[in-house]
Amino acid sequence: MSGTGGSISSSAPDREYEILCDTAADGTATPFMRRVSVDSTGNTTVTDTTLDGTTAYTPTGTVGVCPAEVTDYEVIELCDVAADGTVTPFLRRLAIDEAGTVTTADTALDGVTAYAPTGTVGLCPVTAPQKAVVPHGTQNTDWDLAANAGTQSVTLLVYSGSVTVTTAEGPLTVPAGTSLTWGVDGDTVDSELTGTLTIDGDPAAATWQVLWTTHA
């Protein structure tokens, strides 16, 4: 643990926790927990709770870093592994007071709902669960991302003539001898392609192939 204010972070890329202090006009400092979540679309949600991680808290003074004399806190993400292998992530809050006494409190990932582990507790896997991926292909046929949910990658190969690719920015003319690829890592952050992507051509004037992969 480091930092008098209890700098906090989570192993999940879209969540971060921090212990801050709400300082009243008379100088009284009240520590509380702030959780910042960012979803896959970039929307940010801020939730404040008391240090038990469950009771909602509304600051009424000046919010900032806690003074050195306030108890040190840290929040970590752990996993509860059941006998059948089911993995349930949860949050554990550790608090150390000035006397060195350590207390813990467990909550669900929302930082609010109390959680009681029932299996083996340990660090969570650092890799995302593996998912089966299915390859697909078509020739001289129009293609639309909206009709192919779960697509992770798309490759266009133009052999003769030209085809039209349309994205959110508008249409593009793709000539013969060109190959284009769109793709994502396929992890829990960007598991599939979204948005506008269509491929259109005239089989009488062009030859092309579209290759793509999707989750099984």
PDB file of C-alpha atoms in Angstrom:
ATOM      1  CA  MET A   1       0.000   0.000   0.000  1.00  0.00           C
ATOM      2  CA  SER A   2       1.273   3.416  -0.826  1.00  0.00           C
ATOM      3  CA  GLY A   3       0.037   6.954  -0.568  1.00  0.00           C
ATOM      4  CA  THR A   4      -1.521   8.602   2.447  1.00  0.00           C
ATOM      5  CA  GLY A   5      -4.816   8.842   0.647  1.00  0.00           C
ATOM      6  CA  GLY A   6      -4.850   5.200  -0.323  1.00  0.00           C
ATOM      7  CA  SER A   7      -4.261   5.182  -4.053  1.00  0.00           C
ATOM      8  CA  ILE A   8      -6.475   2.465  -5.475  1.00  0.00           C
ATOM      9  CA  SER A   9      -6.719   0.612  -8.743  1.00  0.00           C
ATOM     10  CA  SER A  10      -8.391  -2.464 -10.187  1.00  0.00           C
ATOM     11  CA  SER A  11      -7.008  -5.094 -12.576  1.00  0.00           C
ATOM     12  CA  ALA A  12     -10.005  -4.564 -14.842  1.00  0.00           C
ATOM     13  CA  PRO A  13      -9.252  -1.947 -17.509  1.00  0.00           C
ATOM     14  CA  ASP A  14     -12.630  -0.178 -17.164  1.00  0.00           C
ATOM     15  CA  ARG A  15     -12.773   0.397 -13.393  1.00  0.00           C
ATOM     16  CA  GLU A  16     -10.742   2.536 -10.996  1.00  0.00           C
ATOM     17  CA  TYR A  17     -11.143   3.173  -7.275  1.00  0.00           C
ATOM     18  CA  GLU A  18      -9.805   5.955  -5.098  1.00  0.00           C
ATOM     19  CA  ILE A  19     -10.101   7.011  -1.474  1.00  0.00           C
ATOM     20  CA  LEU A  20     -10.755  10.762  -1.277  1.00  0.00           C
ATOM     21  CA  CYS A  21     -11.608  13.111   1.568  1.00  0.00           C
ATOM     22  CA  ASP A  22     -14.591  15.427   1.908  1.00  0.00           C
ATOM     23  CA  THR A  23     -13.252  18.410   3.872  1.00  0.00           C
ATOM     24  CA  ALA A  24     -15.817  20.588   5.650  1.00  0.00           C
ATOM     25  CA  ALA A  25     -15.436  24.323   6.302  1.00  0.00           C
ATOM     26  CA  ASP A  26     -14.228  23.593   9.870  1.00  0.00           C
ATOM     27  CA  GLY A  27     -11.421  21.387   8.518  1.00  0.00           C
ATOM     28  CA  THR A  28     -13.029  18.035   9.377  1.00  0.00           C
ATOM     29  CA  ALA A  29     -11.963  15.457   6.783  1.00  0.00           C
ATOM     30  CA  THR A  30     -14.316  12.563   5.993  1.00  0.00           C
ATOM     31  CA  PRO A  31     -12.773   9.823   3.818  1.00  0.00           C
ATOM     32  CA  PHE A  32     -14.982   8.110   1.241  1.00  0.00           C
ATOM     33  CA  MET A  33     -14.590   5.792  -1.753  1.00  0.00           C
ATOM     34  CA  ARG A  34     -15.016   6.977  -5.352  1.00  0.00           C
ATOM     35  CA  ARG A  35     -15.482   4.429  -8.139  1.00  0.00           C
ATOM     36  CA  VAL A  36     -15.003   5.524 -11.764  1.00  0.00           C
ATOM     37  CA  SER A  37     -16.254   3.137 -14.469  1.00  0.00           C
ATOM     38  CA  VAL A  38     -15.778   3.495 -18.219  1.00  0.00           C
ATOM     39  CA  ASP A  39     -17.893   1.255 -20.466  1.00  0.00           C
ATOM     40  CA  SER A  40     -17.007   0.003 -23.932  1.00  0.00           C
ATOM     41  CA  THR A  41     -18.484   3.124 -25.554  1.00  0.00           C
ATOM     42  CA  GLY A  42     -16.394   5.523 -23.450  1.00  0.00           C
ATOM     43  CA  ASN A  43     -19.202   6.624 -21.120  1.00  0.00           C
ATOM     44  CA  THR A  44     -17.942   7.419 -17.611  1.00  0.00           C
ATOM     45  CA  THR A  45     -19.926   6.749 -14.424  1.00  0.00           C
ATOM     46  CA  VAL A  46     -18.841   8.024 -10.997  1.00  0.00           C
ATOM     47  CA  THR A  47     -20.181   6.414  -7.789  1.00  0.00           C
ATOM     48  CA  ASP A  48     -19.353   7.582  -4.251  1.00  0.00           C
ATOM     49  CA  THR A  49     -19.778   5.350  -1.167  1.00  0.00           C
ATOM     50  CA  THR A  50     -18.647   5.323   2.420  1.00  0.00           C
ATOM     51  CA  LEU A  51     -15.568   3.256   3.226  1.00  0.00           C
ATOM     52  CA  ASP A  52     -17.658   0.095   3.670  1.00  0.00           C
ATOM     53  CA  GLY A  53     -18.031   0.146  -0.130  1.00  0.00           C
ATOM     54  CA  THR A  54     -21.819  -0.280   0.082  1.00  0.00           C
ATOM     55  CA  THR A  55     -23.432   2.815   1.627  1.00  0.00           C
ATOM     56  CA  ALA A  56     -24.044   5.693  -0.799  1.00  0.00           C
ATOM     57  CA  TYR A  57     -22.216   8.904   0.108  1.00  0.00           C
ATOM     58  CA  THR A  58     -22.721  12.508  -1.056  1.00  0.00           C
ATOM     59  CA  PRO A  59     -19.810  14.938  -0.450  1.00  0.00           C
ATOM     60  CA  THR A  60     -20.841  18.265   1.078  1.00  0.00           C
ATOM     61  CA  GLY A  61     -17.443  19.977   1.349  1.00  0.00           C
ATOM     62  CA  THR A  62     -14.262  20.213  -0.686  1.00  0.00           C
ATOM     63  CA  VAL A  63     -13.187  16.907  -2.254  1.00  0.00           C
ATOM     64  CA  GLY A  64      -9.488  16.151  -2.500  1.00  0.00           C
ATOM     65  CA  VAL A  65      -6.596  13.938  -1.405  1.00  0.00           C
ATOM     66  CA  CYS A  66      -6.811  12.844   2.220  1.00  0.00           C
ATOM     67  CA  PRO A  67      -4.343  14.179   4.816  1.00  0.00           C
ATOM     68  CA  ALA A  68      -1.569  11.884   6.020  1.00  0.00           C
ATOM     69  CA  GLU A  69      -3.217  11.030   9.343  1.00  0.00           C
ATOM     70  CA  VAL A  70      -6.243   9.370   7.715  1.00  0.00           C
ATOM     71  CA  THR A  71      -6.335   5.551   7.665  1.00  0.00           C
ATOM     72  CA  ASP A  72      -4.683   3.956   4.614  1.00  0.00           C
ATOM     73  CA  TYR A  73      -6.956   1.998   2.246  1.00  0.00           C
ATOM     74  CA  GLU A  74      -6.568  -0.145  -0.817  1.00  0.00           C
ATOM     75  CA  VAL A  75      -9.093  -1.916  -3.055  1.00  0.00           C
ATOM     76  CA  ILE A  76      -8.094  -4.936  -5.124  1.00  0.00           C
ATOM     77  CA  GLU A  77     -10.026  -7.169  -7.487  1.00  0.00           C
ATOM     78  CA  LEU A  78      -9.933 -10.861  -6.600  1.00  0.00           C
ATOM     79  CA  CYS A  79     -11.684 -13.963  -7.923  1.00  0.00           C
ATOM     80  CA  ASP A  80     -13.792 -16.526  -6.064  1.00  0.00           C
ATOM     81  CA  VAL A  81     -13.242 -19.906  -7.769  1.00  0.00           C
ATOM     82  CA  ALA A  82     -15.944 -22.524  -7.119  1.00  0.00           C
ATOM     83  CA  ALA A  83     -15.317 -26.280  -7.075  1.00  0.00           C
ATOM     84  CA  ASP A  84     -16.743 -26.574 -10.613  1.00  0.00           C
ATOM     85  CA  GLY A  85     -14.308 -23.955 -11.898  1.00  0.00           C
ATOM     86  CA  THR A  86     -16.773 -21.059 -12.074  1.00  0.00           C
ATOM     87  CA  VAL A  87     -14.917 -17.783 -11.522  1.00  0.00           C
ATOM     88  CA  THR A  88     -16.643 -14.821  -9.847  1.00  0.00           C
ATOM     89  CA  PRO A  89     -14.652 -11.568  -9.599  1.00  0.00           C
ATOM     90  CA  PHE A  90     -15.258  -9.293  -6.603  1.00  0.00           C
ATOM     91  CA  LEU A  91     -13.671  -6.359  -4.778  1.00  0.00           C
ATOM     92  CA  ARG A  92     -11.816  -6.543  -1.457  1.00  0.00           C
ATOM     93  CA  ARG A  93     -11.200  -3.354   0.506  1.00  0.00           C
ATOM     94  CA  LEU A  94      -8.267  -3.372   2.920  1.00  0.00           C
ATOM     95  CA  ALA A  95      -7.987  -0.719   5.626  1.00  0.00           C
ATOM     96  CA  ILE A  96      -5.023  -0.148   7.962  1.00  0.00           C
ATOM     97  CA  ASP A  97      -5.486   2.281  10.825  1.00  0.00           C
ATOM     98  CA  GLU A  98      -2.732   4.174  12.648  1.00  0.00           C
ATOM     99  CA  ALA A  99      -2.341   1.268  15.090  1.00  0.00           C
ATOM    100  CA  GLY A 100      -1.633  -1.133  12.216  1.00  0.00           C
ATOM    101  CA  THR A 101      -4.943  -2.994  12.538  1.00  0.00           C
ATOM    102  CA  VAL A 102      -6.150  -4.414   9.218  1.00  0.00           C
ATOM    103  CA  THR A 103      -9.850  -4.802   8.379  1.00  0.00           C
ATOM    104  CA  THR A 104     -11.374  -6.129   5.144  1.00  0.00           C
ATOM    105  CA  ALA A 105     -14.730  -5.790   3.399  1.00  0.00           C
ATOM    106  CA  ASP A 106     -15.829  -7.637   0.233  1.00  0.00           C
ATOM    107  CA  THR A 107     -18.292  -6.320  -2.348  1.00  0.00           C
ATOM    108  CA  ALA A 108     -19.454  -7.138  -5.860  1.00  0.00           C
ATOM    109  CA  LEU A 109     -17.798  -5.280  -8.741  1.00  0.00           C
ATOM    110  CA  ASP A 110     -20.283  -2.423  -8.369  1.00  0.00           C
ATOM    111  CA  GLY A 111     -18.474  -1.537  -5.123  1.00  0.00           C
ATOM    112  CA  VAL A 112     -21.828  -1.400  -3.336  1.00  0.00           C
ATOM    113  CA  THR A 113     -23.380  -4.878  -2.997  1.00  0.00           C
ATOM    114  CA  ALA A 114     -21.914  -6.970  -0.158  1.00  0.00           C
ATOM    115  CA  TYR A 115     -20.291 -10.217  -1.331  1.00  0.00           C
ATOM    116  CA  ALA A 116     -19.337 -13.377   0.593  1.00  0.00           C
ATOM    117  CA  PRO A 117     -16.835 -15.703  -1.175  1.00  0.00           C
ATOM    118  CA  THR A 118     -17.784 -19.392  -1.129  1.00  0.00           C
ATOM    119  CA  GLY A 119     -14.850 -20.920  -3.030  1.00  0.00           C
ATOM    120  CA  THR A 120     -11.110 -20.435  -3.292  1.00  0.00           C
ATOM    121  CA  VAL A 121     -10.071 -16.777  -3.325  1.00  0.00           C
ATOM    122  CA  GLY A 122      -7.081 -15.658  -5.379  1.00  0.00           C
ATOM    123  CA  LEU A 123      -5.889 -13.324  -8.116  1.00  0.00           C
ATOM    124  CA  CYS A 124      -8.062 -13.213 -11.213  1.00  0.00           C
ATOM    125  CA  PRO A 125      -6.801 -14.608 -14.527  1.00  0.00           C
ATOM    126  CA  VAL A 126      -5.033 -11.939 -16.560  1.00  0.00           C
ATOM    127  CA  THR A 127      -6.327 -13.280 -19.865  1.00  0.00           C
ATOM    128  CA  ALA A 128      -9.867 -13.111 -21.178  1.00  0.00           C
ATOM    129  CA  PRO A 129     -11.834 -16.376 -21.485  1.00  0.00           C
ATOM    130  CA  GLN A 130     -11.142 -18.132 -24.752  1.00  0.00           C
ATOM    131  CA  LYS A 131     -13.914 -18.072 -27.356  1.00  0.00           C
ATOM    132  CA  ALA A 132     -14.209 -20.192 -30.463  1.00  0.00           C
ATOM    133  CA  VAL A 133     -13.802 -18.262 -33.725  1.00  0.00           C
ATOM    134  CA  VAL A 134     -15.405 -19.324 -37.020  1.00  0.00           C
ATOM    135  CA  PRO A 135     -13.949 -18.346 -40.441  1.00  0.00           C
ATOM    136  CA  HIS A 136     -16.256 -17.298 -43.298  1.00  0.00           C
ATOM    137  CA  GLY A 137     -15.823 -16.341 -46.925  1.00  0.00           C
ATOM    138  CA  THR A 138     -17.800 -15.197 -49.946  1.00  0.00           C
ATOM    139  CA  GLN A 139     -16.990 -14.211 -53.523  1.00  0.00           C
ATOM    140  CA  ASN A 140     -18.529 -11.533 -55.755  1.00  0.00           C
ATOM    141  CA  THR A 141     -21.257 -10.956 -53.137  1.00  0.00           C
ATOM    142  CA  ASP A 142     -22.149  -7.773 -51.290  1.00  0.00           C
ATOM    143  CA  TRP A 143     -21.353  -7.818 -47.563  1.00  0.00           C
ATOM    144  CA  ASP A 144     -22.744  -5.849 -44.587  1.00  0.00           C
ATOM    145  CA  LEU A 145     -21.337  -5.775 -41.044  1.00  0.00           C
ATOM    146  CA  ALA A 146     -24.842  -5.173 -39.664  1.00  0.00           C
ATOM    147  CA  ALA A 147     -25.884  -8.593 -40.971  1.00  0.00           C
ATOM    148  CA  ASN A 148     -22.897 -10.377 -39.413  1.00  0.00           C
ATOM    149  CA  ALA A 149     -23.055  -9.871 -35.645  1.00  0.00           C
ATOM    150  CA  GLY A 150     -19.976 -10.836 -33.646  1.00  0.00           C
ATOM    151  CA  THR A 151     -17.518 -10.144 -36.483  1.00  0.00           C
ATOM    152  CA  GLN A 152     -13.937  -9.785 -35.243  1.00  0.00           C
ATOM    153  CA  SER A 153     -12.107  -9.247 -38.529  1.00  0.00           C
ATOM    154  CA  VAL A 154     -12.921  -8.590 -42.194  1.00  0.00           C
ATOM    155  CA  THR A 155     -10.585  -8.734 -45.191  1.00  0.00           C
ATOM    156  CA  LEU A 156     -11.501  -7.530 -48.677  1.00  0.00           C
ATOM    157  CA  LEU A 157      -9.506  -8.710 -51.708  1.00  0.00           C
ATOM    158  CA  VAL A 158     -10.202  -7.051 -55.066  1.00  0.00           C
ATOM    159  CA  TYR A 159      -8.897  -8.968 -58.107  1.00  0.00           C
ATOM    160  CA  SER A 160     -10.417  -6.991 -60.999  1.00  0.00           C
ATOM    161  CA  GLY A 161     -12.555  -3.920 -61.519  1.00  0.00           C
ATOM    162  CA  SER A 162     -13.438  -2.005 -58.376  1.00  0.00           C
ATOM    163  CA  VAL A 163     -15.856  -2.230 -55.454  1.00  0.00           C
ATOM    164  CA  THR A 164     -17.312   0.323 -53.055  1.00  0.00           C
ATOM    165  CA  VAL A 165     -16.624   0.206 -49.325  1.00  0.00           C
ATOM    166  CA  THR A 166     -18.796   2.371 -47.096  1.00  0.00           C
ATOM    167  CA  THR A 167     -17.828   3.270 -43.529  1.00  0.00           C
ATOM    168  CA  ALA A 168     -19.094   5.894 -41.109  1.00  0.00           C
ATOM    169  CA  GLU A 169     -16.996   8.442 -43.036  1.00  0.00           C
ATOM    170  CA  GLY A 170     -18.665   7.638 -46.359  1.00  0.00           C
ATOM    171  CA  PRO A 171     -17.968   5.567 -49.512  1.00  0.00           C
ATOM    172  CA  LEU A 172     -14.515   4.544 -50.769  1.00  0.00           C
ATOM    173  CA  THR A 173     -13.665   3.197 -54.216  1.00  0.00           C
ATOM    174  CA  VAL A 174     -11.343   0.207 -53.909  1.00  0.00           C
ATOM    175  CA  PRO A 175      -9.509  -0.703 -57.156  1.00  0.00           C
ATOM    176  CA  ALA A 176      -8.156  -4.040 -58.367  1.00  0.00           C
ATOM    177  CA  GLY A 177      -5.026  -5.287 -56.598  1.00  0.00           C
ATOM    178  CA  THR A 178      -6.073  -3.822 -53.256  1.00  0.00           C
ATOM    179  CA  SER A 179      -6.655  -5.626 -49.968  1.00  0.00           C
ATOM    180  CA  LEU A 180      -8.193  -4.023 -46.881  1.00  0.00           C
ATOM    181  CA  THR A 181      -8.567  -5.468 -43.387  1.00  0.00           C
ATOM    182  CA  TRP A 182     -10.511  -4.342 -40.319  1.00  0.00           C
ATOM    183  CA  GLY A 183     -10.187  -6.141 -36.983  1.00  0.00           C
ATOM    184  CA  VAL A 184     -10.171  -6.045 -33.189  1.00  0.00           C
ATOM    185  CA  ASP A 185      -8.135  -7.841 -30.515  1.00  0.00           C
ATOM    186  CA  GLY A 186     -11.138  -9.946 -29.550  1.00  0.00           C
ATOM    187  CA  ASP A 187     -10.664  -9.408 -25.793  1.00  0.00           C
ATOM    188  CA  THR A 188     -13.230  -8.193 -23.269  1.00  0.00           C
ATOM    189  CA  VAL A 189     -12.605  -4.555 -24.219  1.00  0.00           C
ATOM    190  CA  ASP A 190     -13.149  -4.699 -28.004  1.00  0.00           C
ATOM    191  CA  SER A 191     -14.667  -8.111 -28.679  1.00  0.00           C
ATOM    192  CA  GLU A 192     -16.233  -7.299 -32.058  1.00  0.00           C
ATOM    193  CA  LEU A 193     -16.447  -4.738 -34.847  1.00  0.00           C
ATOM    194  CA  THR A 194     -19.352  -2.282 -34.706  1.00  0.00           C
ATOM    195  CA  GLY A 195     -20.606   0.633 -36.745  1.00  0.00           C
ATOM    196  CA  THR A 196     -20.997   1.034 -40.501  1.00  0.00           C
ATOM    197  CA  LEU A 197     -19.116  -1.240 -42.908  1.00  0.00           C
ATOM    198  CA  THR A 198     -20.540  -2.422 -46.221  1.00  0.00           C
ATOM    199  CA  ILE A 199     -18.911  -3.839 -49.355  1.00  0.00           C
ATOM    200  CA  ASP A 200     -20.764  -3.511 -52.673  1.00  0.00           C
ATOM    201  CA  GLY A 201     -19.807  -4.392 -56.205  1.00  0.00           C
ATOM    202  CA  ASP A 202     -21.078  -5.444 -59.632  1.00  0.00           C
ATOM    203  CA  PRO A 203     -20.129  -9.079 -60.417  1.00  0.00           C
ATOM    204  CA  ALA A 204     -20.306  -8.245 -64.129  1.00  0.00           C
ATOM    205  CA  ALA A 205     -17.588  -5.624 -63.770  1.00  0.00           C
ATOM    206  CA  ALA A 206     -15.449  -6.782 -60.815  1.00  0.00           C
ATOM    207  CA  THR A 207     -14.119  -9.825 -58.991  1.00  0.00           C
ATOM    208  CA  TRP A 208     -13.612  -9.772 -55.220  1.00  0.00           C
ATOM    209  CA  GLN A 209     -13.613 -11.903 -52.105  1.00  0.00           C
ATOM    210  CA  VAL A 210     -14.642 -11.097 -48.538  1.00  0.00           C
ATOM    211  CA  LEU A 211     -13.141 -13.157 -45.700  1.00  0.00           C
ATOM    212  CA  TRP A 212     -14.267 -12.664 -42.075  1.00  0.00           C
ATOM    213  CA  THR A 213     -14.299 -14.306 -38.668  1.00  0.00           C
ATOM    214  CA  THR A 214     -17.003 -14.346 -35.970  1.00  0.00           C
ATOM    215  CA  HIS A 215     -17.504 -15.783 -32.508  1.00  0.00           C
ATOM    216  CA  ALA A 216     -18.938 -19.296 -32.637  1.00  0.00           C
TER     217      ALA A 216
END
